[in-house]
Tab-separated table of C-alpha atoms in Angstrom:
chain	number	residue	atom	x	y	z
A	112	MET	CA	0.035	-0.026	-0.032
A	113	SER	CA	1.233	3.424	-0.798
A	114	GLU	CA	1.249	6.042	2.126
A	115	PRO	CA	-1.368	8.671	2.047
A	116	LEU	CA	-0.578	11.998	0.034
A	117	LEU	CA	1.009	14.645	2.278
A	118	PRO	CA	1.597	18.113	1.663
A	119	PRO	CA	5.323	19.151	0.286
A	120	ILE	CA	7.585	20.702	2.808
A	121	GLY	CA	10.337	21.645	0.486
A	122	MET	CA	10.826	23.365	-2.874
A	123	LEU	CA	13.668	23.961	-5.340
A	124	ALA	CA	13.073	27.204	-7.313
A	125	GLU	CA	15.395	27.531	-10.387
A	126	LEU	CA	14.950	31.050	-10.984
A	127	THR	CA	17.180	31.277	-14.129
A	128	HIS	CA	19.505	29.045	-16.050
A	129	ARG	CA	21.812	31.968	-16.744
A	130	CYS	CA	25.095	31.662	-14.978
A	131	PRO	CA	28.634	33.227	-15.076
A	132	LEU	CA	30.178	29.773	-14.806
A	133	GLN	CA	30.244	26.983	-16.994
A	134	CYS	CA	30.514	23.923	-14.768
A	135	PRO	CA	30.676	20.721	-16.690
A	136	TYR	CA	29.002	18.848	-13.569
A	137	CYS	CA	25.895	21.109	-13.685
A	138	SER	CA	22.615	19.323	-12.939
A	139	ASN	CA	20.710	21.668	-15.329
A	140	PRO	CA	19.323	20.080	-18.506
A	141	LEU	CA	21.403	20.284	-21.660
A	142	GLU	CA	18.718	22.558	-23.319
A	143	LEU	CA	19.103	25.662	-21.046
A	144	LEU	CA	16.236	28.342	-21.012
A	145	LYS	CA	17.078	31.866	-22.058
A	146	ALA	CA	16.142	34.909	-20.075
A	147	ASN	CA	13.052	35.503	-22.226
A	148	ARG	CA	11.537	32.197	-21.002
A	149	GLU	CA	11.781	33.064	-17.293
A	150	LEU	CA	8.653	33.698	-15.177
A	151	ASP	CA	8.242	37.405	-14.207
A	152	THR	CA	8.358	38.785	-10.744
A	153	GLN	CA	4.563	38.529	-10.023
A	154	THR	CA	4.125	35.120	-11.360
A	155	TRP	CA	6.936	33.866	-9.042
A	156	LEU	CA	5.361	35.661	-6.238
A	157	ASP	CA	2.129	34.040	-6.902
A	158	LEU	CA	3.695	30.765	-7.232
A	159	PHE	CA	5.520	31.119	-3.792
A	160	SER	CA	2.264	32.223	-2.251
A	161	GLN	CA	0.639	29.042	-3.498
A	162	ALA	CA	3.447	26.947	-2.297
A	163	ALA	CA	3.208	28.364	1.210
A	164	ASP	CA	-0.626	27.692	1.211
A	165	LEU	CA	0.155	24.195	0.041
A	166	GLY	CA	2.371	23.637	3.021
A	167	VAL	CA	5.852	24.423	1.781
A	168	LEU	CA	8.306	25.455	4.737
A	169	GLN	CA	11.460	26.102	2.900
A	170	VAL	CA	12.394	27.289	-0.482
A	171	HIS	CA	15.893	26.805	-2.067
A	172	LEU	CA	16.558	29.670	-4.596
A	173	SER	CA	18.817	28.329	-7.070
A	174	GLY	CA	19.700	28.454	-10.830
A	175	GLY	CA	21.642	28.810	-12.751
A	176	GLU	CA	22.810	31.892	-10.750
A	177	PRO	CA	19.801	33.231	-8.811
A	178	THR	CA	21.619	36.627	-8.077
A	179	LEU	CA	21.350	37.471	-11.978
A	180	ARG	CA	17.659	38.073	-11.132
A	181	ARG	CA	17.220	41.760	-10.475
A	182	ASP	CA	14.169	41.016	-8.430
A	183	LEU	CA	15.676	38.484	-6.053
A	184	GLU	CA	15.330	40.815	-3.150
A	185	GLN	CA	11.681	41.069	-3.908
A	186	LEU	CA	11.315	37.494	-4.024
A	187	ILE	CA	13.159	36.788	-0.862
A	188	ALA	CA	10.740	39.417	0.829
A	189	GLY	CA	7.574	37.812	-0.563
A	190	LEU	CA	8.622	34.406	0.991
A	191	SER	CA	9.736	35.872	4.124
A	192	ALA	CA	6.335	37.460	4.492
A	193	ARG	CA	4.744	34.199	4.465
A	194	GLY	CA	7.207	32.816	7.056
A	195	VAL	CA	8.844	30.529	4.411
A	196	TYR	CA	12.596	29.731	5.209
A	197	THR	CA	14.720	30.758	2.415
A	198	ASN	CA	18.162	29.375	1.261
A	199	LEU	CA	20.131	31.084	-1.458
A	200	ILE	CA	22.327	28.668	-3.488
A	201	THR	CA	24.752	30.809	-5.314
A	202	ALA	CA	28.158	30.455	-7.127
A	203	GLY	CA	29.258	33.770	-5.377
A	204	VAL	CA	30.808	35.580	-8.506
A	205	GLY	CA	29.423	38.731	-9.667
A	206	VAL	CA	27.436	39.733	-6.633
A	207	ALA	CA	27.640	43.593	-6.282
A	208	GLU	CA	28.859	44.971	-3.092
A	209	GLY	CA	25.871	45.653	-0.704
A	210	ARG	CA	23.762	43.239	-2.142
A	211	ILE	CA	24.347	40.455	0.220
A	212	VAL	CA	23.283	42.774	3.098
A	213	ALA	CA	20.081	43.728	0.990
A	214	PHE	CA	19.411	40.006	0.857
A	215	ALA	CA	19.697	39.658	4.562
A	216	GLU	CA	17.518	42.727	5.197
A	217	ALA	CA	14.736	41.328	2.686
A	218	GLY	CA	14.568	38.131	5.042
A	219	LEU	CA	17.119	35.737	3.623
A	220	ASP	CA	17.627	33.077	6.111
A	221	HIS	CA	20.725	31.115	4.835
A	222	LEU	CA	23.471	31.376	2.058
A	223	GLN	CA	24.777	28.294	0.346
A	224	LEU	CA	27.938	28.993	-1.543
A	225	SER	CA	29.715	26.605	-4.016
A	226	PHE	CA	33.195	26.062	-4.548
A	227	GLN	CA	34.375	24.175	-7.629
A	228	GLY	CA	37.819	23.668	-5.975
A	229	ALA	CA	39.571	24.271	-2.655
A	230	ARG	CA	42.467	25.738	-4.722
A	231	PRO	CA	42.156	28.734	-6.984
A	232	ALA	CA	43.369	26.989	-10.108
A	233	THR	CA	40.841	24.383	-9.626
A	234	THR	CA	37.915	26.597	-9.055
A	235	ASP	CA	38.935	28.633	-12.164
A	236	ARG	CA	39.348	25.660	-14.330
A	237	ILE	CA	36.148	23.731	-13.404
A	238	GLY	CA	33.885	26.963	-13.528
A	239	ASN	CA	35.818	28.271	-16.699
A	240	HIS	CA	35.916	31.576	-15.166
A	241	LYS	CA	39.193	33.442	-14.154
A	242	GLY	CA	39.411	35.043	-10.652
A	243	GLY	CA	36.238	33.091	-9.449
A	244	HIS	CA	38.053	31.858	-6.197
A	245	GLU	CA	38.643	35.204	-4.854
A	246	LYS	CA	35.262	36.357	-5.644
A	247	LYS	CA	33.708	33.497	-3.704
A	248	LEU	CA	35.747	34.135	-0.640
A	249	GLU	CA	34.577	37.762	-0.645
A	250	THR	CA	31.075	36.645	-1.000
A	251	ALA	CA	31.618	34.197	1.829
A	252	ARG	CA	33.058	37.077	4.141
A	253	ARG	CA	30.158	39.441	3.192
A	254	ALA	CA	27.621	36.750	4.203
A	255	ARG	CA	29.171	36.231	7.548
A	256	ALA	CA	29.328	39.990	8.117
A	257	ALA	CA	25.776	40.306	7.159
A	258	GLY	CA	24.806	37.725	9.885
A	259	LEU	CA	23.922	34.982	7.521
A	260	PRO	CA	24.458	31.305	8.346
A	261	LEU	CA	26.790	29.789	5.775
A	262	THR	CA	27.120	26.550	3.969
A	263	ILE	CA	30.103	25.732	1.667
A	264	ASN	CA	29.075	23.199	-1.092
A	265	ALA	CA	31.844	21.227	-2.681
A	266	PRO	CA	30.505	19.167	-5.693
A	267	ILE	CA	33.245	16.433	-5.748
A	268	HIS	CA	34.505	14.621	-8.834
A	269	ARG	CA	37.762	13.054	-10.391
A	270	HIS	CA	39.441	16.669	-10.673
A	271	ASN	CA	39.068	17.803	-7.161
A	272	ILE	CA	38.534	14.701	-4.946
A	273	GLU	CA	41.940	14.889	-3.604
A	274	GLU	CA	41.322	18.504	-2.256
A	275	VAL	CA	38.606	17.131	0.332
A	276	PRO	CA	40.968	17.903	3.348
A	277	GLU	CA	41.483	21.396	2.003
A	278	PHE	CA	37.686	21.773	1.349
A	279	ILE	CA	37.182	20.966	5.142
A	280	ASP	CA	39.990	23.555	6.101
A	281	LEU	CA	38.489	26.105	3.916
A	282	ALA	CA	34.992	25.847	5.382
A	283	LEU	CA	36.383	26.204	8.853
A	284	SER	CA	38.281	29.257	7.809
A	285	LEU	CA	35.316	30.840	6.450
A	286	GLY	CA	33.326	30.402	9.603
A	287	ALA	CA	30.916	27.929	7.872
A	288	GLU	CA	28.193	26.133	9.971
A	289	ARG	CA	27.874	23.497	7.476
A	290	LEU	CA	29.989	21.881	4.713
A	291	GLU	CA	28.390	19.679	2.065
A	292	ILE	CA	30.836	17.196	0.424
A	293	ALA	CA	28.575	16.303	-2.451
A	294	ASN	CA	29.828	13.768	-4.948
A	295	VAL	CA	28.532	14.567	-8.392
A	296	GLN	CA	25.469	12.704	-9.583
A	297	TYR	CA	25.308	12.012	-13.264
A	298	ALA	CA	22.493	13.847	-14.844
A	299	GLY	CA	22.314	16.968	-17.241
A	300	TRP	CA	25.787	18.246	-18.013
A	301	ALA	CA	27.445	15.734	-15.621
A	302	LEU	CA	26.073	12.729	-17.515
A	303	THR	CA	27.541	14.186	-20.766
A	304	ASN	CA	30.823	14.644	-18.973
A	305	ARG	CA	30.603	11.316	-16.893
A	306	ASP	CA	33.846	9.859	-18.252
A	307	GLN	CA	35.907	12.765	-17.406
A	308	LEU	CA	34.225	13.417	-13.971
A	309	MET	CA	34.132	9.889	-12.621
A	310	PRO	CA	36.650	9.296	-9.832
A	311	GLU	CA	38.655	6.159	-9.099
A	312	ARG	CA	37.362	3.825	-6.496
A	313	ALA	CA	40.516	4.075	-4.284
A	314	ALA	CA	39.967	7.967	-4.193
A	315	VAL	CA	36.303	7.553	-3.263
A	316	ASP	CA	37.160	5.168	-0.340
A	317	ARG	CA	39.815	7.657	0.879
A	318	GLN	CA	37.465	10.410	0.535
A	319	ALA	CA	34.983	8.572	2.903
A	320	GLU	CA	37.545	7.802	5.427
A	321	ILE	CA	38.562	11.536	5.421
A	322	VAL	CA	35.021	12.762	5.948
A	323	ALA	CA	34.291	10.229	8.632
A	324	ALA	CA	37.348	11.309	10.733
A	325	ALA	CA	36.471	14.949	10.117
A	326	ARG	CA	33.029	14.358	11.232
A	327	GLU	CA	34.089	12.964	14.337
A	328	ARG	CA	36.890	15.563	14.874
A	329	LEU	CA	34.655	18.675	14.140
A	330	SER	CA	31.435	17.447	15.974
A	331	GLY	CA	29.916	20.618	17.647
A	332	ILE	CA	32.032	22.871	15.560
A	333	MET	CA	30.864	22.316	11.904
A	334	ASN	CA	28.430	19.999	10.394
A	335	ILE	CA	29.548	17.992	7.333
A	336	ASP	CA	26.917	16.356	4.984
A	337	PHE	CA	28.314	13.669	3.083
A	338	VAL	CA	26.578	12.758	-0.253
A	339	PRO	CA	28.318	9.653	-1.707
A	340	PRO	CA	28.398	8.770	-5.370
A	341	ASP	CA	25.619	6.572	-6.576
A	342	TYR	CA	27.878	4.466	-8.980
A	343	PHE	CA	29.876	3.215	-5.914
A	344	ALA	CA	26.999	2.717	-3.692
A	345	ILE	CA	25.328	-0.601	-2.425
A	346	TYR	CA	21.861	1.000	-1.923
A	347	PRO	CA	20.504	3.785	-3.731
A	348	LYS	CA	19.594	7.241	-2.332
A	349	PRO	CA	15.856	8.267	-2.059
A	350	CYS	CA	15.510	10.783	-4.899
A	351	MET	CA	14.405	14.251	-3.409
A	352	GLY	CA	13.362	12.383	-0.398
A	353	GLY	CA	11.167	9.942	-2.679
A	354	TRP	CA	9.380	10.970	-6.148
A	355	ALA	CA	6.836	13.553	-5.242
A	356	ARG	CA	6.861	12.583	-1.629
A	357	ASP	CA	7.549	15.820	0.276
A	358	ALA	CA	9.300	18.088	-2.201
A	359	PHE	CA	9.293	19.395	-5.803
A	360	MET	CA	11.277	21.877	-8.026
A	361	VAL	CA	10.207	24.462	-10.505
A	362	THR	CA	12.332	25.453	-13.539
A	363	PRO	CA	12.661	28.979	-14.791
A	364	ASP	CA	9.665	28.745	-17.233
A	365	GLY	CA	7.446	27.517	-14.361
A	366	THR	CA	7.461	23.772	-15.377
A	367	VAL	CA	7.025	21.889	-11.963
A	368	LEU	CA	8.928	18.589	-11.569
A	369	PRO	CA	9.408	15.890	-8.875
A	370	CYS	CA	13.264	16.318	-9.422
A	371	HIS	CA	16.053	17.887	-11.499
A	372	ALA	CA	16.244	15.222	-14.267
A	373	ALA	CA	12.612	14.281	-14.410
A	374	GLN	CA	12.235	15.552	-18.021
A	375	THR	CA	14.621	12.943	-19.348
A	376	ILE	CA	11.878	10.397	-18.869
A	377	PRO	CA	10.179	10.590	-22.322
A	378	SER	CA	6.938	8.761	-21.095
A	379	LEU	CA	6.012	11.686	-18.773
A	380	SER	CA	4.610	15.100	-19.454
A	381	PHE	CA	4.978	17.976	-17.016
A	382	GLU	CA	2.668	20.695	-16.386
A	383	ARG	CA	3.556	24.426	-16.030
A	384	PHE	CA	2.337	26.620	-13.042
A	385	GLY	CA	-0.324	29.059	-14.201
A	386	PRO	CA	-2.806	27.098	-16.278
A	387	ARG	CA	-3.160	24.863	-13.175
A	388	SER	CA	-2.495	25.634	-9.415
A	389	LEU	CA	0.335	23.978	-7.510
A	390	ALA	CA	-2.216	22.179	-5.486
A	391	GLU	CA	-3.684	20.616	-8.604
A	392	ILE	CA	-0.417	19.657	-10.096
A	393	TRP	CA	1.059	18.153	-6.725
A	394	ALA	CA	-2.054	16.167	-6.157
A	395	ASP	CA	-3.389	15.318	-9.587
A	396	SER	CA	-0.486	15.373	-12.061
A	397	PRO	CA	-0.307	11.919	-13.645
A	398	ALA	CA	3.612	12.591	-13.963
A	399	PHE	CA	3.773	13.210	-10.210
A	400	ASN	CA	1.756	10.002	-9.524
A	401	ALA	CA	3.630	7.918	-11.950
A	402	PHE	CA	6.307	6.831	-9.448
A	403	ARG	CA	4.756	8.195	-6.047
A	404	GLY	CA	4.687	5.744	-3.174
A	405	THR	CA	5.330	2.059	-3.793
A	406	ASP	CA	2.449	0.686	-5.800
A	407	TRP	CA	4.299	1.387	-9.236
A	408	MET	CA	7.199	-0.815	-8.030
A	409	GLN	CA	8.330	-3.971	-9.797
A	410	GLU	CA	10.318	-6.810	-8.247
A	411	PRO	CA	12.764	-6.921	-6.516
A	412	CYS	CA	11.780	-3.395	-5.124
A	413	ARG	CA	8.088	-4.307	-4.530
A	414	SER	CA	8.911	-6.970	-1.877
A	415	CYS	CA	12.174	-5.328	-0.713
A	416	ASP	CA	12.288	-4.440	3.083
A	417	ARG	CA	14.000	-1.074	1.915
A	418	ARG	CA	11.161	-0.014	-0.430
A	419	GLU	CA	10.083	2.734	2.200
A	420	ILE	CA	13.617	3.801	2.795
A	421	ASP	CA	14.946	4.589	-0.471
A	422	TRP	CA	11.516	4.820	-2.253
A	423	GLY	CA	12.907	3.034	-5.316
A	424	GLY	CA	15.960	5.317	-5.644
A	425	CYS	CA	16.397	7.457	-8.679
A	426	ARG	CA	13.856	6.934	-11.623
A	427	CYS	CA	15.833	9.215	-13.874
A	428	GLN	CA	19.066	7.154	-13.292
A	429	ALA	CA	16.966	3.952	-14.038
A	430	MET	CA	16.007	5.497	-17.278
A	431	ALA	CA	19.550	6.618	-18.280
A	432	ILE	CA	21.223	3.161	-17.477
A	433	ALA	CA	18.547	0.547	-17.589
A	434	GLY	CA	16.315	2.433	-20.268
A	435	ASP	CA	13.306	1.863	-18.036
A	436	ALA	CA	12.327	4.706	-15.650
A	437	ALA	CA	10.404	1.940	-13.523
A	438	ALA	CA	13.375	-0.607	-13.379
A	439	THR	CA	15.102	-1.000	-10.079
A	440	ASP	CA	17.730	1.737	-9.740
A	441	PRO	CA	21.000	0.203	-11.025
A	442	ALA	CA	22.809	1.762	-8.181
A	443	CYS	CA	21.053	-0.890	-5.796
A	444	ALA	CA	22.870	-4.215	-5.209
A	445	LYS	CA	19.648	-6.184	-5.817
A	446	SER	CA	19.182	-4.696	-9.267
A	447	PRO	CA	19.764	-7.363	-11.937
A	448	ILE	CA	22.045	-4.829	-13.824
A	449	HIS	CA	23.942	-3.520	-10.862
A	450	ALA	CA	27.210	-4.820	-12.449
A	451	ARG	CA	26.659	-2.480	-15.187
A	452	MET	CA	27.696	0.506	-12.767
A	453	ALA	CA	31.200	-1.143	-12.269
A	454	MET	CA	31.459	-1.393	-16.021
A	455	LEU	CA	30.577	2.143	-16.470
A	456	ILE	CA	33.285	3.137	-13.871
A	457	ASP	CA	35.782	0.933	-15.615
A	458	GLU	CA	34.876	2.441	-19.143
A	459	ALA	CA	35.364	6.134	-17.622
A	460	GLN	CA	38.702	5.135	-16.206
A	461	ARG	CA	39.852	3.985	-19.642
A	462	ALA	CA	38.424	6.932	-21.347
A	463	ALA	CA	40.000	9.478	-18.840
A	464	ALA	CA	43.446	7.813	-19.274
A	465	VAL	CA	43.424	8.609	-22.825
A	466	PRO	CA	45.026	12.276	-23.311
A	467	SER	CA	42.722	14.443	-25.430
A	468	THR	CA	43.125	18.047	-24.722
A	469	ASP	CA	43.911	20.466	-21.878
A	470	THR	CA	40.121	21.116	-21.761
A	471	PRO	CA	38.424	17.702	-21.891
A	472	PHE	CA	35.024	18.983	-20.659
A	473	VAL	CA	31.922	19.959	-22.489
A	474	TYR	CA	31.359	23.264	-20.616
A	475	ARG	CA	27.808	24.217	-19.711
A	476	ARG	CA	26.619	26.759	-22.136
A	477	ILE	CA	23.359	27.989	-23.392
A	478	GLY	CA	23.087	26.874	-27.123
A	479	VAL	CA	23.977	23.719	-28.929
A	480	VAL	CA	26.115	21.236	-27.015
A	481	THR	CA	29.421	20.491	-28.789
A	482	GLU	CA	31.898	17.788	-28.029
A	483	PRO	CA	35.294	18.951	-26.684
A	484	ALA	CA	37.970	19.895	-29.241
């Protein structure tokens, strides 16, 4: 039996796909939306009001780079007026002086700042943006000066996994309350760049040991969240807490999705906010109900004692690797094709070992995706 439908408590709002960085691990879709496709201020405010009415308690303001929205202060204020907790997820480059203070005054509750590397050269190379590291450091200082709680987000992959100890030191030096060591998950641009981003198994094991030791050492000083890589897992993670179970996301044009990569499932059609209310989409959308709960599950998931722990894992990963969104997530050891994960890891290692260019990535850009030169 599936559990009764509960109201969502969390929402990810991708306000824009525009971004000054071009990170090759970005989870945004390959077909990035241009500025003229973005919802206007009033539509976002209406959407946020409906989200609060629906029961949403926290909204993560993301992108792209959300600070490129000139109305961001107004959007934060609208959420604050409804008592919704706001977390700004930013790359921290190009944020004008005084704007962090303006966000805090508008009611922002928390700032999450991403670093592509713990070293300046790594940050600049991965983001394809010179001088980005120093700009991020300044954003962190301004956030702390404005009294905002700070999380440092470290997206981990082959090219920065050995910098994990330095990420820990960096977060401590910036006065962060929280550090997220988030191994890249392969969707969007990260899937396109999978061979170049996939770390070696020994490096993943070392990373886990370093994080475990740091968690113990820094208990009560700084929280460290660890998001392990699915491809090296025994059991999958619940996608967004479970497909359409307690959270959802909205793209820049108002399309409402259960998760980042849901639009890669060709059998599903997703609705935009406006023609229908958020409440109607949450409760009645065929796409949201497609993998909600447990009734949709095939074996071995249907009879698995973990079915209400991981909620079937990632449907988009099943689509990408198994070719069937309803299949057991291949990250699970109980999947009949779990061995394919090890094969993909090995293929990535072989591909990465072949020298190509100094810039092996397909960098994230609005427009046609091209292969690296």
